[in-house]
Tab-separated table of C-alpha atoms in Angstrom:
chain	number	residue	atom	x	y	z
F	1331	UNK	CA	103.329	126.278	84.184
F	1332	UNK	CA	106.180	124.931	86.078
F	1333	UNK	CA	108.056	122.089	84.484
F	1334	UNK	CA	110.783	119.827	86.152
F	1335	UNK	CA	112.672	117.513	83.907
F	1336	UNK	CA	115.319	115.122	85.113
F	1337	UNK	CA	117.952	113.371	83.034
F	1338	UNK	CA	121.128	111.399	83.411
F	1339	UNK	CA	120.122	108.180	85.114
F	1340	UNK	CA	121.531	104.719	84.029
F	1341	UNK	CA	123.141	101.705	85.106
F	1342	UNK	CA	126.744	101.488	86.547
F	1343	UNK	CA	128.768	99.018	88.551
F	1344	UNK	CA	129.486	99.754	92.299
F	1345	UNK	CA	132.245	102.361	92.590
F	1346	UNK	CA	131.229	104.157	89.533
F	1347	UNK	CA	129.726	107.601	88.794
F	1348	UNK	CA	126.716	109.250	87.305
F	1349	UNK	CA	125.622	112.807	86.937
F	1350	UNK	CA	121.930	113.682	87.040
F	1351	UNK	CA	120.537	116.956	85.691
F	1352	UNK	CA	117.520	118.759	86.451
F	1353	UNK	CA	115.973	121.453	84.435
F	1354	UNK	CA	113.245	123.837	85.845
F	1355	UNK	CA	111.204	126.219	83.727
F	1356	UNK	CA	108.225	128.408	84.407
F	1357	UNK	CA	109.267	129.066	88.232
F	1358	UNK	CA	109.388	132.628	89.283
F	1359	UNK	CA	110.663	132.512	92.841
F	1360	UNK	CA	114.350	133.363	93.290
F	1361	UNK	CA	115.082	131.809	96.706
F	1362	UNK	CA	114.262	128.079	96.442
F	1363	UNK	CA	115.164	124.709	97.580
F	1364	UNK	CA	116.097	122.571	94.726
F	1365	UNK	CA	116.423	119.050	95.875
F	1366	UNK	CA	117.046	115.506	94.934
F	1367	UNK	CA	114.949	112.728	96.377
F	1368	UNK	CA	115.027	109.039	95.837
F	1369	UNK	CA	112.862	106.076	96.251
F	1370	UNK	CA	113.717	102.604	96.233
F	1371	UNK	CA	111.150	99.818	95.760
F	1372	UNK	CA	109.109	99.218	98.975
F	1373	UNK	CA	110.808	102.233	100.714
F	1374	UNK	CA	109.675	105.868	101.391
F	1375	UNK	CA	110.945	108.657	99.397
F	1376	UNK	CA	113.957	110.165	100.911
F	1377	UNK	CA	115.881	113.385	100.648
F	1378	UNK	CA	119.273	113.058	99.155
F	1379	UNK	CA	120.643	116.582	98.654
F	1380	UNK	CA	119.405	120.137	98.296
F	1381	UNK	CA	120.672	123.467	97.242
F	1382	UNK	CA	119.391	126.885	97.991
F	1383	UNK	CA	119.259	128.703	94.681
F	1384	UNK	CA	120.150	132.330	96.053
F	1385	UNK	CA	123.054	131.231	98.289
F	1386	UNK	CA	124.158	127.977	96.823
F	1387	UNK	CA	124.079	126.563	100.469
F	1388	UNK	CA	123.948	122.755	100.168
F	1389	UNK	CA	122.598	119.924	102.379
F	1390	UNK	CA	123.162	116.350	102.203
F	1391	UNK	CA	121.796	113.305	103.671
F	1392	UNK	CA	124.359	111.472	105.914
F	1393	UNK	CA	124.743	108.460	103.707
F	1394	UNK	CA	125.841	110.456	100.652
F	1395	UNK	CA	128.109	113.008	102.219
F	1396	UNK	CA	131.535	112.895	100.702
F	1397	UNK	CA	130.184	110.981	97.662
F	1398	UNK	CA	127.584	113.176	96.094
F	1399	UNK	CA	127.688	116.768	95.055
F	1400	UNK	CA	124.830	119.095	94.278
F	1401	UNK	CA	125.243	122.087	92.172
F	1402	UNK	CA	123.538	124.563	89.923
F	1403	UNK	CA	124.449	126.443	86.775
F	1404	UNK	CA	125.048	130.127	86.642
F	1405	UNK	CA	121.724	130.842	84.790
F	1406	UNK	CA	119.776	129.189	87.753
F	1407	UNK	CA	117.630	126.933	85.801
F	1408	UNK	CA	119.639	123.606	85.830
F	1409	UNK	CA	120.671	121.620	88.939
F	1410	UNK	CA	123.150	118.841	88.944
F	1411	UNK	CA	123.807	115.835	91.213
F	1412	UNK	CA	127.262	114.291	90.698
F	1413	UNK	CA	127.231	110.965	92.255
F	1414	UNK	CA	130.636	109.100	92.904
F	1415	UNK	CA	131.572	105.907	94.563
F	1416	UNK	CA	128.046	104.615	93.978
F	1417	UNK	CA	126.810	101.612	96.073
F	1418	UNK	CA	124.169	99.150	95.360
F	1419	UNK	CA	121.995	100.883	98.102
F	1420	UNK	CA	122.095	103.920	96.110
F	1421	UNK	CA	119.905	102.302	93.438
F	1422	UNK	CA	116.586	104.059	93.222
F	1423	UNK	CA	114.303	106.245	91.184
F	1424	UNK	CA	115.781	109.801	91.622
F	1425	UNK	CA	113.421	112.873	91.640
F	1426	UNK	CA	114.071	116.451	91.301
F	1427	UNK	CA	111.865	118.875	93.349
F	1428	UNK	CA	111.710	122.595	93.698
F	1429	UNK	CA	109.888	124.763	96.362
F	1430	UNK	CA	110.107	128.143	97.807
F	1431	UNK	CA	112.308	128.613	100.902
F	1432	UNK	CA	109.649	130.828	102.403
F	1433	UNK	CA	107.026	128.148	102.648
F	1434	UNK	CA	108.925	126.807	105.767
F	1435	UNK	CA	110.187	123.380	106.863
F	1436	UNK	CA	113.373	121.679	106.218
F	1437	UNK	CA	114.972	120.930	103.035
F	1438	UNK	CA	114.074	117.168	103.234
F	1439	UNK	CA	110.513	117.799	104.031
F	1440	UNK	CA	109.004	116.227	100.943
F	1441	UNK	CA	105.468	117.368	101.782
F	1442	UNK	CA	106.567	120.944	101.212
F	1443	UNK	CA	107.692	120.454	97.719
F	1444	UNK	CA	105.013	121.298	95.165
F	1445	UNK	CA	106.834	120.746	91.886
F	1446	UNK	CA	108.419	117.407	90.897
F	1447	UNK	CA	109.885	115.757	87.960
F	1448	UNK	CA	109.035	112.307	86.650
F	1449	UNK	CA	112.149	110.777	87.879
F	1450	UNK	CA	115.153	109.060	86.420
F	1451	UNK	CA	116.242	105.569	87.285
F	1452	UNK	CA	119.726	104.769	88.829
F	1453	UNK	CA	120.737	101.075	88.925
F	1454	UNK	CA	123.944	100.096	90.702
F	1455	UNK	CA	125.235	96.601	90.267
F	1456	UNK	CA	127.615	94.861	92.774
């Protein structure tokens, strides 16, 4: 059984930093998109960043480029999202998701992801 668990959310002031972690267990494919999505109240869930596990190729949403960094550990079962220069508009519930690259679609196509964590809250005060 696949388990996806996020951690590291919290409250920071604008300009601050947080690092989110995501641990995946029970997943057997080796070439996957690991991704972070976020959802603010009243808004759709949107892709933030993704990493291809076999190549470490990364993708970012335009509004987080240069501020957020996605990475994975050497063992391939933990993913991180380093968030710097946080803005109030970054506040949201952040979700980790994983899927096989071979299932097609783009990294930010949330309908393609079949394994999700429960989310971790990020609050940014101005």
